[in-house]
mmCIF file of C-alpha atoms and ligand atoms in Angstrom:
data_model
loop_
_atom_site.group_PDB
_atom_site.id
_atom_site.type_symbol
_atom_site.label_atom_id
_atom_site.label_comp_id
_atom_site.label_asym_id
_atom_site.label_seq_id
_atom_site.Cartn_x
_atom_site.Cartn_y
_atom_site.Cartn_z
ATOM 1 C CA MET W 926 2.626 -58.277 16.679
ATOM 2 C CA SER W 927 1.598 -54.224 15.682
ATOM 3 C CA ILE W 928 0.119 -52.099 18.096
ATOM 4 C CA THR W 929 -3.106 -50.859 17.099
ATOM 5 C CA VAL W 930 -4.676 -47.414 18.752
ATOM 6 C CA ASN W 931 -8.746 -46.837 18.337
ATOM 7 C CA ALA W 932 -10.921 -44.072 19.645
ATOM 8 C CA ALA W 933 -13.895 -44.671 17.272
ATOM 9 C CA PHE W 934 -16.712 -45.634 20.359
ATOM 10 C CA ASP W 935 -18.523 -44.110 22.482
ATOM 11 C CA SER W 936 -17.061 -41.055 23.925
ATOM 12 C CA GLY W 937 -13.679 -41.914 22.163
ATOM 13 C CA ASN W 938 -11.447 -39.236 20.859
ATOM 14 C CA ILE W 939 -7.729 -39.362 19.769
ATOM 15 C CA ARG W 940 -5.997 -39.257 16.553
ATOM 16 C CA VAL W 941 -2.774 -41.484 15.938
ATOM 17 C CA LEU W 942 0.222 -39.503 13.805
ATOM 18 C CA GLY W 943 2.561 -42.012 13.883
ATOM 19 C CA ILE W 944 3.665 -45.134 15.599
ATOM 20 C CA GLU W 945 7.774 -45.879 15.796
ATOM 21 C CA GLY W 946 9.074 -48.531 17.492
ATOM 22 C CA ASP W 947 7.769 -48.277 20.924
ATOM 23 C CA THR W 948 6.823 -44.966 20.760
ATOM 24 C CA VAL W 949 3.054 -43.720 19.716
ATOM 25 C CA THR W 950 2.512 -39.931 18.615
ATOM 26 C CA LEU W 951 -1.038 -38.747 19.356
ATOM 27 C CA GLU W 952 -2.943 -35.570 19.030
ATOM 28 C CA ILE W 953 -6.352 -34.492 20.668
ATOM 29 C CA VAL W 954 -9.138 -33.863 18.174
ATOM 30 C CA THR W 955 -10.963 -30.475 18.282
ATOM 31 C CA ASP W 956 -14.635 -30.378 19.162
ATOM 32 C CA THR W 957 -16.924 -30.139 15.957
ATOM 33 C CA GLY W 958 -17.370 -26.954 14.722
ATOM 34 C CA SER W 959 -15.089 -25.451 17.388
ATOM 35 C CA ASP W 960 -11.343 -24.827 18.753
ATOM 36 C CA PHE W 961 -11.737 -26.491 21.967
ATOM 37 C CA TYR W 962 -10.142 -29.341 23.171
ATOM 38 C CA GLN W 963 -8.732 -31.462 25.614
ATOM 39 C CA TRP W 964 -10.630 -34.482 26.315
ATOM 40 C CA PHE W 965 -9.390 -37.773 25.316
ATOM 41 C CA HIS W 966 -10.139 -41.519 25.546
ATOM 42 C CA PHE W 967 -8.949 -44.319 23.384
ATOM 43 C CA ARG W 968 -7.496 -47.952 23.525
ATOM 44 C CA VAL W 969 -4.293 -49.910 22.302
ATOM 45 C CA ALA W 970 -4.554 -53.114 21.330
ATOM 46 C CA GLY W 971 -1.092 -54.997 21.183
ATOM 47 C CA ALA W 972 0.700 -53.654 24.317
ATOM 48 C CA GLN W 973 1.690 -57.035 25.944
ATOM 49 C CA GLY W 974 4.956 -57.620 26.450
ATOM 50 C CA ARG W 975 6.354 -53.744 25.462
ATOM 51 C CA ALA W 976 6.919 -50.828 27.501
ATOM 52 C CA LEU W 977 5.414 -48.136 25.162
ATOM 53 C CA THR W 978 5.278 -44.419 25.443
ATOM 54 C CA TYR W 979 2.802 -42.181 24.386
ATOM 55 C CA ARG W 980 3.063 -38.560 23.542
ATOM 56 C CA ILE W 981 0.383 -36.198 22.959
ATOM 57 C CA VAL W 982 1.987 -33.688 20.994
ATOM 58 C CA ASN W 983 -0.616 -30.680 20.651
ATOM 59 C CA ALA W 984 -1.224 -30.652 24.404
ATOM 60 C CA ALA W 985 -0.058 -27.047 24.545
ATOM 61 C CA GLY W 986 -2.545 -25.647 22.566
ATOM 62 C CA SER W 987 -5.674 -27.273 24.182
ATOM 63 C CA ALA W 988 -8.399 -25.313 25.749
ATOM 64 C CA TYR W 989 -6.607 -24.991 29.258
ATOM 65 C CA PRO W 990 -2.898 -25.469 29.228
ATOM 66 C CA PRO W 991 -2.520 -24.899 32.726
ATOM 67 C CA GLY W 992 -4.521 -28.095 32.968
ATOM 68 C CA TRP W 993 -1.389 -30.601 32.396
ATOM 69 C CA PRO W 994 1.024 -29.684 34.955
ATOM 70 C CA GLY W 995 0.479 -31.885 38.060
ATOM 71 C CA TYR W 996 -2.050 -33.784 36.543
ATOM 72 C CA LYS W 997 -2.228 -37.781 35.773
ATOM 73 C CA VAL W 998 -3.734 -39.667 32.807
ATOM 74 C CA ARG W 999 -6.143 -42.133 34.092
ATOM 75 C CA MET W 1000 -5.406 -45.854 32.610
ATOM 76 C CA SER W 1001 -7.879 -49.158 32.936
ATOM 77 C CA THR W 1002 -7.469 -52.573 31.646
ATOM 78 C CA ASP W 1003 -10.743 -53.989 32.444
ATOM 79 C CA ARG W 1004 -12.932 -50.188 31.645
ATOM 80 C CA GLU W 1005 -14.113 -50.138 35.143
ATOM 81 C CA THR W 1006 -11.191 -49.407 37.486
ATOM 82 C CA TRP W 1007 -9.226 -46.478 36.312
ATOM 83 C CA ARG W 1008 -5.969 -45.445 38.154
ATOM 84 C CA LEU W 1009 -3.373 -42.894 37.435
ATOM 85 C CA ALA W 1010 -0.494 -43.615 35.157
ATOM 86 C CA GLU W 1011 2.724 -41.898 35.553
ATOM 87 C CA THR W 1012 2.675 -38.570 33.315
ATOM 88 C CA ARG W 1013 5.248 -36.182 32.638
ATOM 89 C CA TYR W 1014 4.370 -32.776 30.828
ATOM 90 C CA ASP W 1015 7.251 -31.211 29.116
ATOM 91 C CA GLY W 1016 7.932 -29.205 25.961
ATOM 92 C CA GLY W 1017 4.538 -28.789 25.660
ATOM 93 C CA VAL W 1018 4.031 -32.532 25.025
ATOM 94 C CA LEU W 1019 2.016 -34.941 27.462
ATOM 95 C CA GLU W 1020 3.875 -37.981 27.521
ATOM 96 C CA PHE W 1021 2.927 -41.186 29.672
ATOM 97 C CA GLY W 1022 3.629 -45.120 29.218
ATOM 98 C CA SER W 1023 2.285 -48.350 29.492
ATOM 99 C CA THR W 1024 4.423 -51.500 30.979
ATOM 100 C CA GLY W 1025 3.084 -54.320 28.645
ATOM 101 C CA GLU W 1026 1.261 -56.715 31.466
ATOM 102 C CA ASP W 1027 -1.942 -56.323 29.155
ATOM 103 C CA GLU W 1028 -2.802 -57.275 25.647
ATOM 104 C CA LEU W 1029 -5.417 -54.215 25.854
ATOM 105 C CA VAL W 1030 -5.066 -50.970 27.293
ATOM 106 C CA TRP W 1031 -7.551 -47.775 27.616
ATOM 107 C CA PHE W 1032 -5.986 -44.250 28.849
ATOM 108 C CA ALA W 1033 -8.750 -41.686 29.237
ATOM 109 C CA TYR W 1034 -8.528 -37.926 30.331
ATOM 110 C CA PHE W 1035 -10.670 -38.542 33.608
ATOM 111 C CA ALA W 1036 -13.026 -42.185 34.392
ATOM 112 C CA PRO W 1037 -15.159 -42.086 31.067
ATOM 113 C CA TYR W 1038 -18.982 -41.885 31.684
ATOM 114 C CA THR W 1039 -20.303 -43.372 28.518
ATOM 115 C CA LEU W 1040 -23.495 -42.436 26.967
ATOM 116 C CA ASP W 1041 -24.180 -46.276 26.949
ATOM 117 C CA ARG W 1042 -23.798 -46.011 30.844
ATOM 118 C CA HIS W 1043 -26.031 -43.101 30.820
ATOM 119 C CA ASP W 1044 -28.556 -44.902 29.319
ATOM 120 C CA ALA W 1045 -28.084 -47.583 31.787
ATOM 121 C CA LEU W 1046 -28.436 -45.397 34.687
ATOM 122 C CA ILE W 1047 -31.916 -43.744 33.253
ATOM 123 C CA ALA W 1048 -33.318 -46.991 32.864
ATOM 124 C CA ARG W 1049 -31.838 -48.287 36.288
ATOM 125 C CA ILE W 1050 -33.148 -44.801 38.322
ATOM 126 C CA ALA W 1051 -36.761 -44.407 36.544
ATOM 127 C CA ARG W 1052 -37.828 -47.896 38.048
ATOM 128 C CA GLU W 1053 -37.478 -46.942 41.322
ATOM 129 C CA PRO W 1054 -40.314 -45.930 43.210
ATOM 130 C CA GLY W 1055 -41.590 -42.838 43.504
ATOM 131 C CA VAL W 1056 -39.402 -41.658 40.137
ATOM 132 C CA THR W 1057 -41.041 -40.417 37.423
ATOM 133 C CA HIS W 1058 -38.983 -40.097 34.340
ATOM 134 C CA ARG W 1059 -39.389 -37.443 31.109
ATOM 135 C CA GLU W 1060 -37.909 -36.696 27.830
ATOM 136 C CA LEU W 1061 -37.714 -32.971 28.132
ATOM 137 C CA GLY W 1062 -36.185 -32.331 24.667
ATOM 138 C CA GLN W 1063 -33.674 -33.269 21.913
ATOM 139 C CA SER W 1064 -30.435 -32.645 21.163
ATOM 140 C CA LEU W 1065 -29.289 -31.384 17.612
ATOM 141 C CA ASP W 1066 -28.640 -35.256 17.072
ATOM 142 C CA GLY W 1067 -31.656 -36.105 18.376
ATOM 143 C CA ARG W 1068 -30.892 -37.576 21.475
ATOM 144 C CA ALA W 1069 -33.032 -37.646 24.193
ATOM 145 C CA ILE W 1070 -32.466 -34.657 26.986
ATOM 146 C CA ASP W 1071 -33.699 -37.446 29.953
ATOM 147 C CA CYS W 1072 -34.832 -35.957 33.476
ATOM 148 C CA LEU W 1073 -35.359 -37.821 36.592
ATOM 149 C CA SER W 1074 -38.413 -36.645 39.000
ATOM 150 C CA LEU W 1075 -38.719 -37.603 42.694
ATOM 151 C CA GLY W 1076 -39.823 -36.467 46.040
ATOM 152 C CA ASP W 1077 -43.209 -34.664 46.890
ATOM 153 C CA GLY W 1078 -42.004 -31.654 48.749
ATOM 154 C CA PRO W 1079 -42.883 -27.819 47.792
ATOM 155 C CA LYS W 1080 -39.489 -26.857 46.923
ATOM 156 C CA PRO W 1081 -38.431 -27.608 43.408
ATOM 157 C CA VAL W 1082 -34.772 -28.415 43.156
ATOM 158 C CA TRP W 1083 -33.131 -28.673 39.888
ATOM 159 C CA LEU W 1084 -29.631 -30.847 39.661
ATOM 160 C CA TYR W 1085 -28.049 -31.114 36.001
ATOM 161 C CA ALA W 1086 -24.858 -32.064 34.726
ATOM 162 C CA ARG W 1087 -22.607 -32.172 31.701
ATOM 163 C CA GLN W 1088 -23.013 -29.159 30.095
ATOM 164 C CA HIS W 1089 -19.413 -29.323 29.173
ATOM 165 C CA PRO W 1090 -19.198 -33.688 28.489
ATOM 166 C CA GLY W 1091 -15.937 -33.988 28.650
ATOM 167 C CA GLU W 1092 -16.277 -33.194 32.310
ATOM 168 C CA THR W 1093 -17.160 -36.623 32.975
ATOM 169 C CA MET W 1094 -16.931 -35.965 37.003
ATOM 170 C CA ALA W 1095 -20.322 -34.501 36.963
ATOM 171 C CA GLU W 1096 -22.079 -37.534 35.920
ATOM 172 C CA TRP W 1097 -20.552 -39.690 38.526
ATOM 173 C CA TRP W 1098 -21.531 -36.884 40.910
ATOM 174 C CA MET W 1099 -25.258 -37.434 39.448
ATOM 175 C CA GLU W 1100 -25.383 -40.886 40.146
ATOM 176 C CA GLY W 1101 -23.843 -40.694 43.512
ATOM 177 C CA ALA W 1102 -26.937 -38.306 44.024
ATOM 178 C CA LEU W 1103 -29.530 -40.445 42.483
ATOM 179 C CA GLU W 1104 -28.503 -43.707 44.360
ATOM 180 C CA ARG W 1105 -28.882 -41.716 47.253
ATOM 181 C CA LEU W 1106 -32.159 -39.868 46.873
ATOM 182 C CA THR W 1107 -33.718 -43.125 45.768
ATOM 183 C CA ASP W 1108 -32.083 -45.143 48.853
ATOM 184 C CA THR W 1109 -35.076 -45.675 50.822
ATOM 185 C CA ALA W 1110 -33.151 -46.847 53.601
ATOM 186 C CA ASP W 1111 -31.357 -43.417 54.403
ATOM 187 C CA PRO W 1112 -33.048 -41.117 56.701
ATOM 188 C CA VAL W 1113 -31.534 -37.885 55.678
ATOM 189 C CA THR W 1114 -32.738 -38.156 51.809
ATOM 190 C CA ALA W 1115 -36.293 -39.385 52.525
ATOM 191 C CA ALA W 1116 -36.362 -35.885 54.738
ATOM 192 C CA LEU W 1117 -35.375 -34.144 51.713
ATOM 193 C CA ARG W 1118 -37.836 -35.865 49.765
ATOM 194 C CA ALA W 1119 -40.835 -34.607 52.169
ATOM 195 C CA LYS W 1120 -39.619 -30.765 51.622
ATOM 196 C CA ALA W 1121 -38.605 -30.785 48.309
ATOM 197 C CA THR W 1122 -39.005 -32.121 44.476
ATOM 198 C CA PHE W 1123 -35.854 -32.998 42.542
ATOM 199 C CA HIS W 1124 -35.442 -32.592 38.854
ATOM 200 C CA LEU W 1125 -32.164 -34.432 37.880
ATOM 201 C CA VAL W 1126 -30.719 -34.040 34.156
ATOM 202 C CA PRO W 1127 -27.725 -36.027 34.184
ATOM 203 C CA ASN W 1128 -26.342 -35.253 31.111
ATOM 204 C CA MET W 1129 -27.198 -32.124 29.024
ATOM 205 C CA ASN W 1130 -24.968 -33.001 26.288
ATOM 206 C CA PRO W 1131 -25.460 -36.312 25.107
ATOM 207 C CA ASP W 1132 -23.846 -35.212 21.473
ATOM 208 C CA GLY W 1133 -20.767 -34.025 22.915
ATOM 209 C CA SER W 1134 -20.568 -36.994 25.387
ATOM 210 C CA PHE W 1135 -20.926 -39.354 22.302
ATOM 211 C CA ARG W 1136 -18.554 -37.690 20.098
ATOM 212 C CA GLY W 1137 -15.779 -37.536 22.852
ATOM 213 C CA HIS W 1138 -15.870 -33.249 22.911
ATOM 214 C CA LEU W 1139 -14.481 -31.585 25.886
ATOM 215 C CA ARG W 1140 -16.695 -28.567 25.789
ATOM 216 C CA THR W 1141 -19.555 -28.276 22.921
ATOM 217 C CA ASN W 1142 -22.507 -29.584 21.540
ATOM 218 C CA ALA W 1143 -23.009 -31.208 17.788
ATOM 219 C CA ALA W 1144 -22.586 -27.853 16.648
ATOM 220 C CA GLY W 1145 -19.923 -26.536 18.420
ATOM 221 C CA VAL W 1146 -21.698 -24.326 20.807
ATOM 222 C CA ASN W 1147 -20.795 -24.189 24.516
ATOM 223 C CA LEU W 1148 -24.068 -24.549 26.180
ATOM 224 C CA ASN W 1149 -23.151 -22.911 29.469
ATOM 225 C CA ARG W 1150 -23.136 -19.794 27.296
ATOM 226 C CA GLU W 1151 -26.766 -20.010 26.231
ATOM 227 C CA TRP W 1152 -29.103 -19.544 29.231
ATOM 228 C CA HIS W 1153 -29.975 -16.067 28.301
ATOM 229 C CA ALA W 1154 -31.387 -17.037 24.926
ATOM 230 C CA PRO W 1155 -31.371 -20.540 24.114
ATOM 231 C CA THR W 1156 -32.604 -21.580 20.402
ATOM 232 C CA ALA W 1157 -33.686 -24.628 19.055
ATOM 233 C CA GLU W 1158 -31.240 -24.066 16.010
ATOM 234 C CA ARG W 1159 -27.925 -23.889 18.309
ATOM 235 C CA SER W 1160 -29.046 -24.631 21.905
ATOM 236 C CA PRO W 1161 -32.251 -27.071 22.369
ATOM 237 C CA GLU W 1162 -30.373 -28.792 25.010
ATOM 238 C CA VAL W 1163 -30.498 -25.673 27.208
ATOM 239 C CA LEU W 1164 -33.983 -24.477 25.963
ATOM 240 C CA CYS W 1165 -36.089 -27.797 26.928
ATOM 241 C CA VAL W 1166 -34.530 -27.754 30.173
ATOM 242 C CA ARG W 1167 -34.777 -23.884 30.745
ATOM 243 C CA ASP W 1168 -38.434 -24.030 29.829
ATOM 244 C CA ALA W 1169 -39.204 -27.002 32.015
ATOM 245 C CA MET W 1170 -37.455 -25.002 35.181
ATOM 246 C CA ASP W 1171 -40.051 -21.970 34.008
ATOM 247 C CA ALA W 1172 -42.542 -24.538 34.752
ATOM 248 C CA THR W 1173 -41.712 -25.371 38.210
ATOM 249 C CA GLY W 1174 -39.949 -22.797 39.455
ATOM 250 C CA VAL W 1175 -36.421 -23.349 41.022
ATOM 251 C CA ALA W 1176 -35.817 -23.010 45.071
ATOM 252 C CA PHE W 1177 -32.239 -24.212 44.605
ATOM 253 C CA ALA W 1178 -30.041 -25.178 41.583
ATOM 254 C CA MET W 1179 -26.590 -26.684 41.307
ATOM 255 C CA ASP W 1180 -25.036 -26.875 37.941
ATOM 256 C CA VAL W 1181 -21.846 -29.887 38.018
ATOM 257 C CA HIS W 1182 -18.880 -29.489 36.435
ATOM 258 C CA GLY W 1183 -14.996 -30.704 36.270
ATOM 259 C CA ASP W 1184 -12.376 -27.884 36.139
ATOM 260 C CA GLU W 1185 -8.974 -28.720 34.559
ATOM 261 C CA SER W 1186 -6.554 -26.651 36.517
ATOM 262 C CA ILE W 1187 -7.166 -26.481 39.873
ATOM 263 C CA PRO W 1188 -6.454 -29.353 42.064
ATOM 264 C CA ALA W 1189 -9.308 -28.811 44.533
ATOM 265 C CA ASN W 1190 -13.051 -29.252 44.847
ATOM 266 C CA PHE W 1191 -14.959 -25.695 44.852
ATOM 267 C CA ILE W 1192 -18.236 -23.865 44.153
ATOM 268 C CA ALA W 1193 -19.149 -20.876 42.050
ATOM 269 C CA GLY W 1194 -21.596 -18.748 42.861
ATOM 270 C CA PHE W 1195 -24.101 -15.693 41.160
ATOM 271 C CA GLU W 1196 -22.249 -12.499 42.223
ATOM 272 C CA GLY W 1197 -23.049 -9.587 40.113
ATOM 273 C CA ILE W 1198 -26.991 -10.494 38.918
ATOM 274 C CA PRO W 1199 -28.849 -7.512 38.483
ATOM 275 C CA ASN W 1200 -31.112 -8.642 41.344
ATOM 276 C CA TRP W 1201 -28.090 -9.606 44.091
ATOM 277 C CA THR W 1202 -29.250 -9.806 47.405
ATOM 278 C CA ASP W 1203 -27.510 -10.270 50.493
ATOM 279 C CA ALA W 1204 -29.675 -12.406 51.796
ATOM 280 C CA GLN W 1205 -29.584 -14.918 48.901
ATOM 281 C CA GLY W 1206 -26.084 -14.682 48.425
ATOM 282 C CA GLU W 1207 -25.872 -15.407 52.562
ATOM 283 C CA HIS W 1208 -27.628 -18.673 51.726
ATOM 284 C CA PHE W 1209 -24.693 -19.381 49.149
ATOM 285 C CA TYR W 1210 -22.055 -18.642 51.479
ATOM 286 C CA ALA W 1211 -23.734 -21.012 54.198
ATOM 287 C CA PHE W 1212 -23.777 -23.976 51.818
ATOM 288 C CA GLN W 1213 -20.164 -23.681 51.426
ATOM 289 C CA ARG W 1214 -19.278 -23.258 54.459
ATOM 290 C CA ARG W 1215 -20.981 -26.088 55.724
ATOM 291 C CA LEU W 1216 -19.912 -28.597 53.301
ATOM 292 C CA SER W 1217 -16.512 -27.417 53.765
ATOM 293 C CA ALA W 1218 -16.956 -28.158 57.579
ATOM 294 C CA HIS W 1219 -18.655 -31.444 56.644
ATOM 295 C CA SER W 1220 -16.297 -33.162 54.240
ATOM 296 C CA PRO W 1221 -12.458 -32.991 53.856
ATOM 297 C CA ASP W 1222 -13.334 -33.368 49.846
ATOM 298 C CA PHE W 1223 -14.242 -29.539 49.818
ATOM 299 C CA GLN W 1224 -12.125 -26.136 50.519
ATOM 300 C CA MET W 1225 -13.093 -22.725 50.102
ATOM 301 C CA GLU W 1226 -9.565 -21.503 49.325
ATOM 302 C CA LEU W 1227 -9.183 -22.186 46.066
ATOM 303 C CA GLY W 1228 -11.761 -21.120 43.276
ATOM 304 C CA TYR W 1229 -12.926 -18.390 40.570
ATOM 305 C CA GLY W 1230 -12.886 -14.745 41.271
ATOM 306 C CA LYS W 1231 -16.001 -13.151 41.899
ATOM 307 C CA SER W 1232 -18.096 -10.717 39.405
ATOM 308 C CA ALA W 1233 -18.218 -6.976 40.483
ATOM 309 C CA PRO W 1234 -21.654 -6.121 41.151
ATOM 310 C CA GLY W 1235 -23.513 -5.728 38.035
ATOM 311 C CA LYS W 1236 -21.138 -7.628 35.868
ATOM 312 C CA ALA W 1237 -22.417 -11.244 35.932
ATOM 313 C CA ASN W 1238 -22.857 -13.210 32.772
ATOM 314 C CA LEU W 1239 -26.366 -13.881 32.127
ATOM 315 C CA THR W 1240 -25.192 -16.505 29.926
ATOM 316 C CA MET W 1241 -24.132 -18.810 31.987
ATOM 317 C CA SER W 1242 -26.521 -21.066 33.652
ATOM 318 C CA THR W 1243 -26.012 -20.337 37.689
ATOM 319 C CA ASN W 1244 -26.200 -16.738 37.055
ATOM 320 C CA GLN W 1245 -29.255 -16.916 35.069
ATOM 321 C CA VAL W 1246 -31.082 -19.136 37.058
ATOM 322 C CA ALA W 1247 -29.977 -17.017 39.896
ATOM 323 C CA HIS W 1248 -31.180 -14.397 38.338
ATOM 324 C CA ARG W 1249 -34.429 -15.477 36.783
ATOM 325 C CA PHE W 1250 -35.628 -17.168 39.778
ATOM 326 C CA GLY W 1251 -34.143 -15.069 42.851
ATOM 327 C CA THR W 1252 -33.179 -18.231 43.964
ATOM 328 C CA VAL W 1253 -29.617 -20.127 45.319
ATOM 329 C CA GLY W 1254 -27.922 -21.614 41.928
ATOM 330 C CA MET W 1255 -24.339 -22.439 42.574
ATOM 331 C CA THR W 1256 -21.803 -23.905 39.758
ATOM 332 C CA LEU W 1257 -19.805 -26.990 41.427
ATOM 333 C CA GLU W 1258 -16.729 -27.683 40.152
ATOM 334 C CA MET W 1259 -14.620 -30.882 40.861
ATOM 335 C CA PRO W 1260 -10.524 -31.382 39.440
ATOM 336 C CA PHE W 1261 -9.417 -33.627 36.816
ATOM 337 C CA LYS W 1262 -6.109 -33.678 39.098
ATOM 338 C CA ASP W 1263 -7.254 -34.308 42.606
ATOM 339 C CA HIS W 1264 -8.260 -32.847 45.969
ATOM 340 C CA ASP W 1265 -5.317 -31.930 46.915
ATOM 341 C CA ALA W 1266 -6.040 -31.473 50.503
ATOM 342 C CA ASN W 1267 -6.994 -34.772 50.767
ATOM 343 C CA ALA W 1268 -4.999 -36.591 47.880
ATOM 344 C CA ASP W 1269 -5.657 -40.310 46.737
ATOM 345 C CA ALA W 1270 -1.684 -41.577 44.939
ATOM 346 C CA GLU W 1271 -3.746 -44.631 43.340
ATOM 347 C CA PHE W 1272 -7.003 -43.099 42.072
ATOM 348 C CA GLY W 1273 -6.302 -39.308 42.024
ATOM 349 C CA TRP W 1274 -10.431 -37.306 42.183
ATOM 350 C CA SER W 1275 -12.096 -40.618 41.187
ATOM 351 C CA PRO W 1276 -15.751 -41.853 40.339
ATOM 352 C CA GLU W 1277 -16.241 -43.141 44.270
ATOM 353 C CA ARG W 1278 -15.141 -39.934 45.423
ATOM 354 C CA CYS W 1279 -17.655 -38.134 43.041
ATOM 355 C CA LYS W 1280 -20.155 -39.815 44.272
ATOM 356 C CA ARG W 1281 -19.267 -39.575 48.019
ATOM 357 C CA LEU W 1282 -19.534 -35.601 47.131
ATOM 358 C CA ALA W 1283 -22.874 -35.899 45.943
ATOM 359 C CA GLY W 1284 -23.979 -37.669 49.333
ATOM 360 C CA ALA W 1285 -22.127 -34.646 51.170
ATOM 361 C CA CYS W 1286 -23.888 -31.746 49.425
ATOM 362 C CA LEU W 1287 -27.636 -33.382 49.888
ATOM 363 C CA GLU W 1288 -26.569 -33.845 53.377
ATOM 364 C CA VAL W 1289 -26.143 -30.121 53.428
ATOM 365 C CA LEU W 1290 -28.786 -29.361 51.377
ATOM 366 C CA ALA W 1291 -30.969 -31.250 54.070
ATOM 367 C CA GLU W 1292 -30.145 -28.927 57.191
ATOM 368 C CA MET W 1293 -30.720 -25.923 55.097
ATOM 369 C CA ILE W 1294 -33.683 -26.898 52.615
ATOM 370 C CA ASP W 1295 -36.099 -25.060 55.140
ATOM 371 C CA GLY W 1296 -34.122 -21.485 54.193
ATOM 372 C CA MET W 1297 -34.169 -22.311 50.820
HETATM 373 ZN ZN1 ZN N 2452 -17.808 -27.264 32.797
#
């Protein structure tokens, strides 16, 4: 029985260099029109009854090589439950295995969130009471940029994710946020919906998601470097969302991401924007302090450095939104590794925990929305 490796499906990415005996040699394919690569997702057939070793030999040249030490591959046999696989990173090669119990095995960089699952999420949530759906625009490949809105309050809140399509944890977070916000038995989110109107864009980069990209859209553009001047030719995904923000205003914004290297959840802010005020900054720091006290899955020690005064990069959405609307914006980063302070040896940082962290963020926002 021969082994086949296949990634020709929604969000798949791998190239087979060779199969010799029980060793499968692989490389990750770059994003179209770009040098970025790190996301992989593939299926192995014919895996039963033999111990196989998989070697991704171009791991060292990926976008974030520090992402590999301490990282563990996600493995599934039913495409629902994703467990950590024993993984080694040595000599620039990422190596892991399957033990032969199942005929079909899937591997991925993180629990995938396929475009098909995205479509199902939109269909399900759009039918919930009080939810309105808008197609804000279309991607370069013509895919919908979906926005779900809910709530009756005067404060416009924007939550958006997957500018970087390989950061699938971000859409798991969005699924959790949408489920909490549409739970009519939840008093926390009922109060939030009375004070704010929420606009959620669960997937800003459907083309990159389907194509199995790490970081860019169909033209190889990093959408989170387009917010100062998005165009219909390069970045229609950002243009339509920014235009919709201009129409509603923004009282609070969160851009949801994943980080390859840091084994923790953390938030990055907007220090260094030209019109920074300490009052605006204090809301941002207070949000982090409260979330840190509220959830063992959040911390403030590990994270990115702050930009110096006046040095913020206004091409990035959090800086642009905070600058443009004089508001509190933030970038939530979740790990591909684990939240080490509260680690899980079986699942690592997982879809279920992404969804719970979304709930914790909404609980903290509920405490703070009056001041935003
Ligand atoms: Zn990102």
